[in-house]
Amino acid sequence: MKLDFFKLVKREIRIMLKNFSIIYSFSTFFVIASLIFVFSVNDISYVKIFYKSIVWIVLIFSIMLVSENFLNEDFNDGSLKELQFLGFSEESIMVSKSIAMWVMIMIPMLFLIPLVFVFFQITLYELISLVINLFLATPSLTLISILSSLFSVQLKRNKIIQFVIILPFFVPMIIFTTSTETLFESYNLKENQFLILIGIFFITLPVCLMAGRLIMREINK
Amino acid sequence: MVLEIISVYFRRNKRLIFHNFNLKLAKSQIIILIGENGVGKSSLFDLSTGILKPEKGVIKINEMPINEIDQKKKDLFTYLPHKDSLKEYLTVEENLFNWLELIDIKIRKEKLLDSLKFFKLNNLKNNLIGNLSQGQRKKVSLTKLLLSKCNLWILDEPFNGLDIDSINKTKKMICNHKANGGSVLLASHINLNIEGSKRIFIKSPKLKISNKITDFDTWENIK
Amino acid sequence: MIFKLANPLRFQRLIEKIEPITLNIAITLLLVGLFFCFFGSPPDYLQGETVRIMYIHVPCAWFSLMIYSIIALCSIFSIVFKHTLADLISRSCAPIGACFTLATLLTGSIWGKPTWGTWWVWDARLTSELVLLIIYLGLIIINNAYEDKSKADRYSSILAIIGIINLPIIKWSVDWWSTLHQPASISKFSSPSIDPSMLLPLFIMTFSFFFFFISILLVRVRGEIIQRKIEVIRFNRMV
């Protein structure tokens, strides 16, 4: 059981590393999209204030686009079905995919975060808090976006549904990662923010696994 | 019995495609399912490998109900579905090694090359799957059969897109497997014959739901 | 199947009998309730006449949550027992719930303009109610996205189950974060912080909305049953 799971993770990572172009396109998309945000703000001093929102919105959309690639390909060439009839449990398939995707996101982030540091001219303290936020929130983000692409994997047209149905579930994530103080003034978020992100992860994990299992049972009909 | 399908009912797209369907596959037996398109051959394979669940009925592999087998599924059968599950950006060799690792078989590279030689694929081993033709892809997935150690082979349209030479080779391979005590369940929409095989013609059952309004007396009927 | 309930034909006839009764009750109660709202209750000493919007706003908000809970329960039921009736109910509930949520948000912002001085604030309860509306819209979209209706039902029930997370957030958002939106004043039955003269029209309106919801739901379920029958007949002709 345990060995099976590591086998799956190894397989996913190996396949992902062979398909390295997706990492390039992910990081290029990230840079270009944040640049577009920067250009759309006419006063550069605003960028310093809005850097969190820019980074997180771009990150969410790029993760969702990538996750579609991860699952649709497997569904279309039949390997998702193969994994299922070889006897791997749906949960382990889903977790292994999210681990591979998380690695895939974190590798370019190592190079992109210094870029953010330079682009948005933020302080070192802000940078550290951004990095910790990234580490804590991306696991839940990948789980949710894999779930979202599971929802739309059988749709041949109208792929935008994926964004419509799953974006509301990113709302708490966005609120607590960017810790919008104006939203919840009285609640002291600064200190508890990291704990809340961990808490959100422990809610997302079982819910996503349960829903993913239900969808994967349905997917081959 | 290696594979047993006992009174299975299955519905797809509002249509009852299996109505009290029975099938028994014994040791060292080949069964060829022949039927038109859309008669439910692929669904039958998905049912017997546990991907789909029947509405009623039991499916047993080696006398065990399929939904009670979980971890050892990969040692029981080798299933080649219609979609070949080969990654286009990996080479032939890498694809086969990935598959071998999933089913817990460790072999040396030389042995893999030997089995690739069967379909004369050995000089294509470093080509990407995306660059191969449809027939060559089919041969790559058929090579999996040479490498597997399972008794039961379930093959969905194994002869599609193959040339005559390879069809004969595949037939020989299947006959060899039978001679060694294995059993094969395969589907085809053309009327082909393998010596020593049993052929079953599938027809879709008559529809159970009539057009009369009074017949909508169960929720199943309006599903 | 564990639950057979009744056969669809008998169920349909039952709906035809119940539906006019509930609709009549709803209209009568609505007229009585509106009379009490406008003439039978005093204006608030702080908010003045605008308090009368509450008689629409509060029941709508309650029903937006209640209908979602019905959808979620039906979804669990449909996943466990695979009964078609649960699918039909959750499918027909979604647009009604979306309408109630929209009404909540609209009346709330109409009330907010004179009271808070703004149409909209980014407050926890308002935000979570907006998220509820978006989830309802997602359910409606996914119900219509698939050609195969039984597949759409399965997917939407999974989405509905995930969306349950939002319900406690809406309910207790006023307690967890001290928001601009006032906390619940009806829930404590022993000593409600609301005057009985205001409580009466509120309850009459609530019951009226309830019967209205039931009658609309029944009409929609009947429509769904008929539509499915038509589909089956058309499918049989085709084959």
XYZ file of C-alpha atoms in Angstrom:
683
model
C 0.000 0.000 0.000
C 2.646 2.452 1.100
C 4.991 1.322 -1.649
C 2.246 1.709 -4.228
C 1.798 5.315 -3.287
C 5.504 6.141 -3.658
C 5.519 4.322 -6.978
C 2.771 6.575 -8.225
C 4.522 9.715 -7.026
C 7.722 8.594 -8.723
C 5.868 7.928 -11.939
C 4.138 11.313 -11.911
C 7.351 13.198 -11.233
C 9.211 11.290 -13.915
C 6.526 12.042 -16.485
C 6.420 15.665 -15.422
C 10.182 16.087 -15.734
C 10.050 14.653 -19.255
C 7.401 17.187 -20.121
C 9.606 20.035 -19.002
C 8.094 22.532 -21.418
C 5.106 22.871 -19.121
C 7.340 24.231 -16.377
C 8.749 26.782 -18.831
C 5.312 27.848 -19.933
C 4.071 28.032 -16.347
C 6.900 30.330 -15.280
C 6.690 32.439 -18.419
C 2.966 32.829 -17.946
C 3.547 33.857 -14.359
C 6.078 36.544 -15.323
C 4.112 37.911 -18.268
C 0.797 38.012 -16.421
C 2.300 39.874 -13.476
C 3.998 42.271 -15.888
C 0.659 43.015 -17.491
C -0.735 43.835 -14.076
C 2.184 46.150 -13.407
C 1.717 47.952 -16.727
C -1.972 48.453 -16.071
C -1.200 50.414 -12.895
C -0.152 53.900 -13.931
C 1.439 54.911 -10.649
C 4.292 52.544 -9.789
C 3.967 53.198 -6.052
C 0.613 51.358 -6.129
C 2.407 48.208 -7.236
C 4.143 48.032 -3.880
C 0.754 47.994 -2.163
C -0.934 45.564 -4.516
C 1.917 43.079 -4.972
C 0.177 40.393 -2.897
C -3.035 40.508 -4.875
C -1.144 40.440 -8.179
C 1.008 37.472 -7.179
C -1.892 35.453 -5.820
C -4.341 36.066 -8.630
C -1.752 35.215 -11.250
C -0.732 32.156 -9.258
C -4.302 30.855 -8.955
C -5.005 31.196 -12.642
C -1.714 29.664 -13.709
C -2.207 26.718 -11.327
C -5.680 26.091 -12.707
C -4.405 26.184 -16.278
C -1.591 23.775 -15.421
C -3.846 21.349 -13.565
C -6.058 21.008 -16.613
C -2.984 19.909 -18.524
C -2.097 17.392 -15.815
C -5.424 15.597 -15.757
C -6.868 16.010 -19.237
C -3.847 14.394 -20.808
C -4.081 11.404 -18.501
C -7.790 11.108 -19.139
C -7.472 11.402 -22.909
C -4.704 8.837 -23.382
C -6.381 6.409 -20.986
C -3.702 6.313 -18.291
C -6.133 7.488 -15.626
C -8.277 4.465 -16.420
C -5.195 2.250 -16.469
C -4.196 3.373 -12.979
C -7.720 2.649 -11.785
C -7.953 -0.869 -13.171
C -4.464 -1.732 -11.972
C -5.916 -1.335 -8.496
C -4.508 1.970 -7.302
C -6.950 3.761 -5.049
C -8.474 7.004 -6.251
C -7.124 8.898 -3.257
C -3.545 7.849 -3.907
C -3.871 8.817 -7.577
C -5.112 12.225 -6.580
C -2.533 12.826 -3.854
C 0.327 11.694 -6.080
C -0.828 14.032 -8.812
C -1.029 16.944 -6.411
C 2.416 16.202 -5.008
C 3.893 16.144 -8.489
C 2.087 19.342 -9.330
C 3.216 20.997 -6.126
C 6.845 20.112 -6.935
C 6.285 21.434 -10.426
C 5.036 24.739 -9.050
C 7.695 25.063 -6.383
C 10.684 24.538 -8.702
C 10.038 27.649 -10.824
C 8.975 29.561 -7.712
C 12.560 29.365 -6.443
C 13.535 31.546 -9.383
C 10.396 33.608 -9.608
C 10.257 34.837 -6.015
C 13.522 36.823 -6.271
C 12.038 38.309 -9.427
C 8.975 39.388 -7.455
C 11.330 40.882 -4.890
C 12.971 43.024 -7.561
C 9.879 43.856 -9.611
C 7.631 44.990 -6.831
C 10.394 46.515 -4.636
C 9.097 44.927 -1.450
C 10.912 44.703 1.872
C 12.672 41.582 3.106
C 10.074 41.042 5.861
C 7.253 41.100 3.331
C 9.187 38.705 1.112
C 9.616 36.197 3.927
C 5.940 36.298 4.821
C 5.077 35.856 1.129
C 7.321 32.798 0.883
C 5.819 31.192 3.977
C 2.332 31.911 2.648
C 3.258 30.313 -0.658
C 4.529 27.187 1.035
C 1.458 26.822 3.201
C -1.235 27.706 0.703
C -0.062 26.030 -2.504
C -0.880 22.467 -1.346
C -4.533 23.401 -0.888
C -4.484 25.363 -4.137
C -3.204 22.368 -6.093
C -5.752 20.035 -4.507
C -8.638 22.338 -5.314
C -7.487 22.961 -8.861
C -7.019 19.249 -9.541
C -10.557 18.782 -8.315
C -11.724 21.533 -10.634
C -10.123 19.909 -13.649
C -11.695 16.598 -12.630
C -15.052 18.342 -12.814
C -14.486 19.518 -16.361
C -12.513 16.590 -17.744
C -15.499 15.093 -19.516
C -16.690 18.341 -21.045
C -15.675 18.653 -24.647
C -16.874 22.207 -25.026
C -17.258 25.102 -22.620
C -14.144 24.527 -20.532
C -14.726 27.841 -18.769
C -17.152 26.028 -16.447
C -14.112 24.792 -14.573
C -13.361 28.350 -13.513
C -16.954 29.277 -12.724
C -17.702 26.395 -10.412
C -14.473 26.263 -8.465
C -13.424 29.906 -8.114
C -15.793 30.536 -5.159
C -13.827 27.968 -3.167
C -10.675 30.015 -3.630
C -12.243 32.950 -1.796
C -11.177 31.947 1.746
C -7.721 31.122 0.446
C -7.313 34.529 -1.160
C -8.681 36.317 1.901
C -6.295 34.647 4.319
C -3.206 34.619 2.127
C -3.405 38.266 1.303
C -4.788 38.903 4.826
C -6.962 41.749 3.705
C -7.145 43.702 6.919
C -9.884 45.981 5.670
C -12.206 42.994 5.360
C -11.973 41.752 8.898
C -10.686 44.737 10.797
C -11.335 43.610 14.318
C -9.929 40.155 13.831
C -6.195 40.120 14.404
C -5.036 38.122 11.431
C -1.346 38.931 11.359
C -0.337 36.386 13.974
C -2.852 33.655 13.277
C -2.681 33.821 9.518
C -0.222 30.942 9.074
C -2.189 28.732 11.436
C -5.365 29.477 9.510
C -3.673 28.440 6.263
C -2.619 25.139 7.821
C -6.162 24.700 9.105
C -7.590 25.351 5.653
C -5.274 22.686 4.262
C -6.585 20.135 6.722
C -10.146 20.958 5.679
C -9.347 20.874 1.960
C -7.485 17.579 2.030
C -10.310 15.258 3.129
C -13.004 17.147 1.231
C -11.016 17.108 -2.011
C -10.077 13.452 -1.639
C -13.668 12.451 -0.985
C -15.030 14.470 -3.888
C -12.200 13.332 -6.149
C -12.968 9.718 -5.377
C -16.629 10.234 -6.185
C -15.823 11.960 -9.474
C -13.223 9.400 -10.535
C -15.786 6.644 -9.996
C -18.110 8.552 -12.289
C -15.599 9.559 -14.913
C -15.453 6.352 -16.951
C -19.186 5.988 -17.441
C -13.254 -20.494 -13.868
C -10.846 -17.670 -14.577
C -13.521 -15.121 -15.362
C -17.182 -15.464 -14.581
C -19.927 -13.001 -15.424
C -23.188 -13.995 -13.801
C -26.534 -12.441 -14.806
C -25.290 -8.899 -15.266
C -27.611 -5.961 -15.904
C -26.006 -2.776 -17.120
C -27.429 0.495 -18.404
C -25.642 3.142 -20.425
C -27.138 6.349 -21.800
C -30.701 5.357 -20.822
C -30.259 2.070 -22.665
C -30.105 -1.347 -21.134
C -27.150 -2.856 -22.975
C -26.803 -6.009 -20.881
C -29.908 -7.845 -19.853
C -29.144 -10.979 -17.860
C -25.752 -11.458 -19.491
C -23.688 -14.544 -18.645
C -20.169 -15.510 -19.645
C -17.705 -18.104 -18.440
C -14.039 -18.191 -19.353
C -12.162 -21.314 -18.339
C -8.469 -21.976 -18.103
C -6.664 -22.196 -21.465
C -9.633 -20.954 -23.421
C -9.981 -18.152 -25.938
C -13.272 -16.310 -26.270
C -13.830 -13.840 -29.076
C -16.713 -11.409 -28.650
C -18.090 -10.277 -31.970
C -20.675 -7.554 -32.329
C -21.581 -4.314 -34.027
C -20.299 -0.963 -32.856
C -21.972 0.273 -29.696
C -23.184 -3.136 -28.639
C -21.256 -2.824 -25.404
C -18.039 -4.788 -25.830
C -15.840 -2.140 -24.231
C -18.379 -1.672 -21.449
C -18.245 -5.396 -20.786
C -14.477 -5.194 -20.417
C -14.753 -2.188 -18.123
C -17.280 -4.127 -16.081
C -15.097 -7.195 -15.821
C -12.069 -5.170 -14.735
C -14.074 -3.360 -12.081
C -14.015 0.139 -13.543
C -17.769 0.152 -14.031
C -20.238 -1.410 -11.668
C -23.214 -3.416 -12.910
C -26.719 -2.603 -11.712
C -27.266 -6.220 -10.820
C -25.146 -9.315 -11.058
C -21.754 -10.587 -9.998
C -18.410 -10.639 -11.763
C -15.755 -13.012 -10.464
C -12.106 -13.371 -11.353
C -10.511 -16.563 -10.031
C -13.661 -17.207 -7.974
C -13.325 -13.842 -6.216
C -15.883 -11.040 -6.712
C -14.190 -8.179 -8.530
C -15.167 -5.485 -6.031
C -13.526 -7.363 -3.175
C -10.156 -7.523 -4.898
C -8.253 -4.330 -4.389
C -4.500 -4.462 -4.277
C -3.702 -7.619 -6.188
C -5.700 -6.644 -9.249
C -2.577 -6.087 -11.302
C -1.409 -9.683 -10.794
C -4.713 -11.108 -12.019
C -5.173 -9.731 -15.500
C -3.612 -7.663 -18.243
C -6.119 -5.366 -19.856
C -5.373 -3.475 -23.054
C -8.209 -0.965 -23.451
C -9.062 0.946 -26.588
C -7.004 3.948 -25.470
C -3.444 2.683 -25.216
C -2.315 4.911 -22.291
C 1.053 5.647 -23.891
C 2.535 9.081 -23.247
C 3.338 10.857 -26.493
C 6.415 12.662 -25.209
C 8.110 9.556 -23.779
C 10.075 7.050 -25.835
C 8.923 3.485 -26.443
C 11.361 2.150 -23.884
C 10.420 4.669 -21.185
C 6.719 3.996 -21.658
C 7.197 0.267 -21.231
C 9.461 0.711 -18.208
C 6.904 3.022 -16.584
C 4.229 0.415 -17.102
C 6.442 -2.378 -15.788
C 7.120 -0.421 -12.644
C 3.424 0.059 -12.035
C 2.770 -3.694 -12.170
C 5.815 -4.594 -10.024
C 7.874 -6.414 -12.636
C 11.597 -5.802 -12.745
C 13.439 -6.974 -15.841
C 16.735 -6.160 -17.448
C 17.046 -3.966 -20.483
C 18.177 -6.850 -22.682
C 14.993 -8.765 -22.009
C 12.912 -5.748 -22.941
C 14.866 -5.467 -26.193
C 14.210 -9.134 -26.893
C 10.510 -8.687 -26.535
C 10.605 -5.558 -28.687
C 12.227 -7.657 -31.408
C 9.070 -9.788 -31.654
C 7.288 -6.979 -33.490
C 10.537 -5.613 -35.008
C 10.356 -2.511 -32.830
C 13.932 -2.740 -31.536
C 15.270 -0.006 -33.790
C 12.403 2.299 -32.761
C 13.068 1.977 -29.049
C 14.338 5.522 -28.638
C 11.635 7.135 -30.765
C 8.963 9.205 -29.116
C 5.512 7.623 -29.172
C 4.121 10.766 -30.746
C 6.271 10.121 -33.834
C 5.016 6.576 -34.381
C 2.195 5.527 -36.681
C -1.080 4.124 -35.368
C -0.095 0.528 -36.141
C 3.294 0.920 -34.482
C 1.620 2.278 -31.354
C -0.654 -0.744 -31.322
C 2.382 -3.005 -31.555
C 4.012 -1.239 -28.624
C 0.962 -1.847 -26.464
C 0.779 -5.466 -27.619
C 4.390 -5.884 -26.509
C 3.084 -5.416 -22.959
C 1.494 -8.857 -23.282
C 4.903 -10.461 -23.859
C 6.199 -8.853 -20.680
C 3.248 -9.553 -18.401
C 3.012 -12.631 -16.241
C -0.757 -12.660 -15.815
C -2.956 -15.572 -16.737
C -5.902 -13.614 -18.019
C -5.591 -11.304 -21.003
C -8.417 -8.935 -21.832
C -7.892 -7.313 -25.219
C -10.107 -4.652 -26.748
C -9.814 -4.710 -30.560
C -6.195 -5.920 -30.654
C -6.064 -6.203 -34.442
C -7.077 -2.652 -35.308
C -4.592 -0.925 -37.583
C -2.172 -3.854 -37.792
C -0.705 -5.244 -41.010
C -1.296 -8.886 -41.975
C 2.123 -10.031 -40.816
C 1.608 -8.583 -37.322
C -1.938 -9.939 -37.112
C -0.547 -13.423 -37.680
C 2.140 -12.833 -35.084
C -0.416 -11.668 -32.561
C -2.586 -14.703 -33.260
C 0.435 -16.908 -32.705
C 1.153 -15.099 -29.460
C -2.412 -15.648 -28.261
C -2.285 -19.341 -29.207
C 0.997 -19.730 -27.333
C -0.552 -18.141 -24.282
C -3.430 -20.592 -24.512
C -1.036 -23.523 -24.835
C 0.713 -22.365 -21.653
C -2.555 -22.456 -19.724
C -3.622 -18.845 -20.054
C -7.022 -17.547 -21.015
C -7.860 -14.729 -23.395
C -10.981 -12.606 -23.780
C -10.912 -10.441 -26.863
C -13.320 -8.287 -28.804
C -13.590 -7.602 -32.464
C -16.090 -5.967 -34.759
C -14.885 -8.002 -37.719
C -15.534 -11.701 -38.017
C -12.113 -13.144 -37.331
C -11.109 -16.574 -36.289
C -8.326 -17.986 -34.148
C -7.971 -21.725 -34.083
C -9.265 -23.355 -30.942
C -11.303 -20.334 -29.949
C -14.910 -19.971 -28.995
C -16.822 -17.207 -30.724
C -19.715 -15.360 -29.154
C -21.941 -13.000 -31.087
C -23.420 -10.207 -28.967
C -26.672 -8.522 -29.883
C -28.205 -5.636 -28.023
C -31.308 -6.674 -26.079
C -34.807 -5.541 -26.934
C -35.739 -2.312 -25.184
C -37.671 -2.826 -22.015
C -39.312 0.589 -21.837
C -42.301 1.120 -24.086
C -43.774 4.380 -25.203
C -47.005 4.062 -23.242
C -47.430 6.664 -20.510
C -48.717 4.039 -18.068
C -45.387 2.260 -18.199
C -43.567 5.005 -16.313
C -44.342 3.340 -13.038
C -40.825 3.163 -11.624
C -38.217 5.854 -11.155
C -35.766 3.635 -13.016
C -37.753 4.045 -16.195
C -37.443 7.812 -16.307
C -33.798 7.910 -15.344
C -33.431 0.509 -4.125
C -34.411 0.942 -0.499
C -36.909 3.735 -0.989
C -39.492 3.293 -3.667
C -41.652 6.175 -2.345
C -44.379 5.997 -4.929
C -44.352 5.531 -8.623
C -43.755 8.652 -10.710
C -47.292 8.659 -12.057
C -48.876 8.636 -8.617
C -46.327 11.198 -7.427
C -47.253 13.433 -10.335
C -50.953 13.183 -9.495
C -50.136 13.958 -5.851
C -48.288 17.083 -6.946
C -51.263 18.180 -9.021
C -53.476 17.912 -5.943
C -51.126 19.603 -3.444
C -49.758 22.382 -5.595
C -52.896 24.637 -5.893
C -53.521 24.354 -2.148
C -50.032 25.500 -1.220
C -50.109 28.271 -3.790
C -53.418 29.552 -2.373
C -52.088 29.449 1.171
C -48.968 31.306 0.033
C -50.952 34.082 -1.659
C -53.363 34.513 1.273
C -50.546 34.640 3.792
C -48.629 37.041 1.563
C -51.559 39.476 1.456
C -52.115 39.267 5.210
C -48.390 39.557 5.856
C -48.002 42.555 3.581
C -50.877 44.282 5.393
C -49.118 43.704 8.710
C -45.791 44.798 7.233
C -47.044 48.144 6.044
C -49.886 49.029 8.404
C -49.929 46.644 11.341
C -46.440 47.214 12.697
C -44.740 50.297 14.092
C -41.667 51.896 12.459
C -38.366 51.328 14.204
C -37.272 54.165 16.486
C -33.767 54.092 14.984
C -34.196 52.936 11.401
C -37.609 54.491 10.745
C -39.695 53.105 7.913
C -36.799 51.245 6.271
C -37.175 48.476 8.840
C -40.057 47.145 6.749
C -37.591 45.826 4.179
C -36.524 43.371 6.872
C -39.809 41.485 6.530
C -38.725 40.449 3.031
C -34.990 40.323 3.602
C -34.872 38.016 6.625
C -37.152 35.238 5.290
C -35.303 35.336 1.960
C -31.986 34.921 3.753
C -33.322 32.035 5.831
C -34.659 30.311 2.752
C -31.460 30.821 0.790
C -29.722 28.742 3.465
C -32.574 26.263 3.902
C -32.832 25.521 0.192
C -29.108 24.915 0.012
C -29.394 22.477 2.906
C -32.210 20.703 1.056
C -30.021 20.473 -2.044
C -27.119 19.138 0.009
C -29.306 16.545 1.760
C -30.793 15.430 -1.549
C -27.295 15.204 -3.012
C -26.091 12.939 -0.230
C -29.254 10.891 -0.638
C -28.768 10.651 -4.387
C -25.136 9.585 -4.044
C -25.948 6.942 -1.456
C -29.239 5.536 -2.758
C -29.147 6.761 -6.376
C -32.839 7.626 -6.264
C -33.994 9.753 -9.188
C -36.402 11.801 -7.065
C -33.512 13.262 -5.051
C -31.815 14.297 -8.290
C -35.005 15.899 -9.538
C -35.549 17.834 -6.308
C -31.995 19.133 -6.092
C -32.061 20.058 -9.774
C -35.297 22.003 -9.387
C -34.218 23.625 -6.119
C -31.102 25.291 -7.489
C -32.699 28.157 -9.494
C -35.221 28.863 -6.700
C -32.410 29.083 -4.176
C -30.453 31.356 -6.477
C -33.487 33.661 -6.733
C -33.911 33.787 -2.958
C -30.211 34.565 -2.516
C -30.380 37.284 -5.138
C -33.454 38.738 -3.414
C -31.589 38.686 -0.099
C -28.659 40.572 -1.562
C -30.863 43.097 -3.395
C -33.155 43.895 -0.456
C -30.126 43.980 1.813
C -28.387 46.567 -0.293
C -31.580 48.625 -0.662
C -31.796 48.603 3.133
C -28.103 49.315 3.466
C -28.177 52.514 1.430
C -30.229 54.610 3.894
C -28.959 52.807 7.018
C -25.249 52.290 6.431
C -24.957 54.946 3.732
C -23.675 52.560 1.090
C -25.095 49.923 -1.243
C -22.434 47.353 -0.458
C -19.789 46.668 2.173
C -17.193 43.896 2.011
C -18.377 42.379 5.230
C -18.029 38.699 6.130
C -21.729 37.897 5.976
C -22.340 39.765 2.740
C -19.303 38.176 1.131
C -20.266 34.654 2.152
C -23.825 35.210 0.930
C -22.400 36.368 -2.404
C -20.264 33.224 -2.526
C -23.453 31.222 -1.913
C -25.031 32.914 -4.929
C -22.009 32.012 -7.037
C -22.198 28.391 -5.865
C -25.888 28.306 -6.812
C -24.981 29.673 -10.251
C -22.289 27.003 -10.571
C -24.866 24.328 -9.740
C -27.264 25.666 -12.374
C -24.475 25.820 -14.956
C -23.246 22.313 -14.251
C -26.830 21.003 -14.364
C -27.109 22.240 -17.925
C -23.564 21.563 -19.111
C -23.821 17.842 -19.761
C -25.912 16.245 -22.454
C -26.453 13.223 -20.238
C -28.699 14.370 -17.414
C -27.883 11.601 -14.965
C -24.217 12.504 -15.284
C -24.978 16.183 -14.689
C -26.934 15.187 -11.587
C -24.011 13.222 -10.191
C -21.542 16.050 -10.763
C -23.819 18.735 -9.358
C -24.500 16.661 -6.260
C -20.762 16.324 -5.651
C -20.370 20.093 -6.064
C -23.288 20.690 -3.700
C -21.679 18.507 -1.050
C -18.428 20.459 -1.295
C -20.408 23.680 -1.001
C -21.810 22.708 2.406
C -18.627 24.243 3.859
C -20.059 27.652 3.082
C -23.218 27.229 5.176
C -21.708 27.395 8.693
C -19.520 30.268 7.522
C -22.614 32.265 6.584
C -24.496 31.303 9.726
C -21.792 32.157 12.227
C -19.920 34.844 10.304
C -21.595 37.501 12.455
C -20.333 35.821 15.618
C -16.826 34.927 14.452
C -16.009 38.309 12.994
C -17.671 41.316 14.564
C -19.124 42.588 11.346
C -21.223 45.549 10.321
C -24.169 43.191 9.788
C -26.087 42.800 13.042
C -26.031 39.385 14.756
C -29.031 37.080 14.876
C -31.896 38.494 16.923
C -34.611 35.881 16.357
C -32.740 32.688 17.171
C -32.914 33.045 20.949
C -36.531 32.168 21.452
C -36.545 32.684 25.215
C -35.822 36.378 24.979
C -35.865 37.577 21.383
C -34.403 41.032 21.046
C -37.259 42.026 18.780
C -40.681 43.391 19.605
C -43.672 41.000 19.268
C -45.466 43.496 17.038
C -42.612 43.168 14.569
C -42.254 39.428 15.081
C -45.799 38.698 13.894
C -45.492 40.049 10.305
C -42.063 38.459 10.032
C -43.431 35.029 10.833
C -46.445 35.441 8.568
C -44.125 36.420 5.713
C -41.862 33.479 6.475
C -44.730 30.996 6.260
C -46.009 32.631 3.112
C -42.538 32.310 1.516
C -42.353 28.729 2.683
C -45.583 27.737 0.956
C -44.566 29.745 -2.088
C -41.295 27.825 -2.219
C -43.100 24.484 -1.869
C -45.548 25.241 -4.653
C -42.840 26.472 -7.045
C -40.718 23.435 -6.198
C -43.601 21.069 -6.915
C -44.302 22.715 -10.258
C -40.654 22.425 -11.209
C -40.395 18.783 -10.124
C -43.488 17.970 -12.159
C -41.939 19.707 -15.152
C -38.739 17.745 -14.707
C -40.616 14.423 -14.529
C -42.535 15.231 -17.709
C -39.348 16.352 -19.437
C -37.571 13.113 -18.593
C -40.510 11.107 -19.881
C -40.423 13.034 -23.145
C -36.702 12.328 -23.396
C -37.187 8.598 -22.890
C -39.990 8.473 -25.465
C -37.938 10.449 -27.985
C -34.940 8.220 -27.354
C -37.008 5.091 -27.900
C -38.369 6.465 -31.184
C -34.821 7.185 -32.329
C -33.497 3.696 -31.699
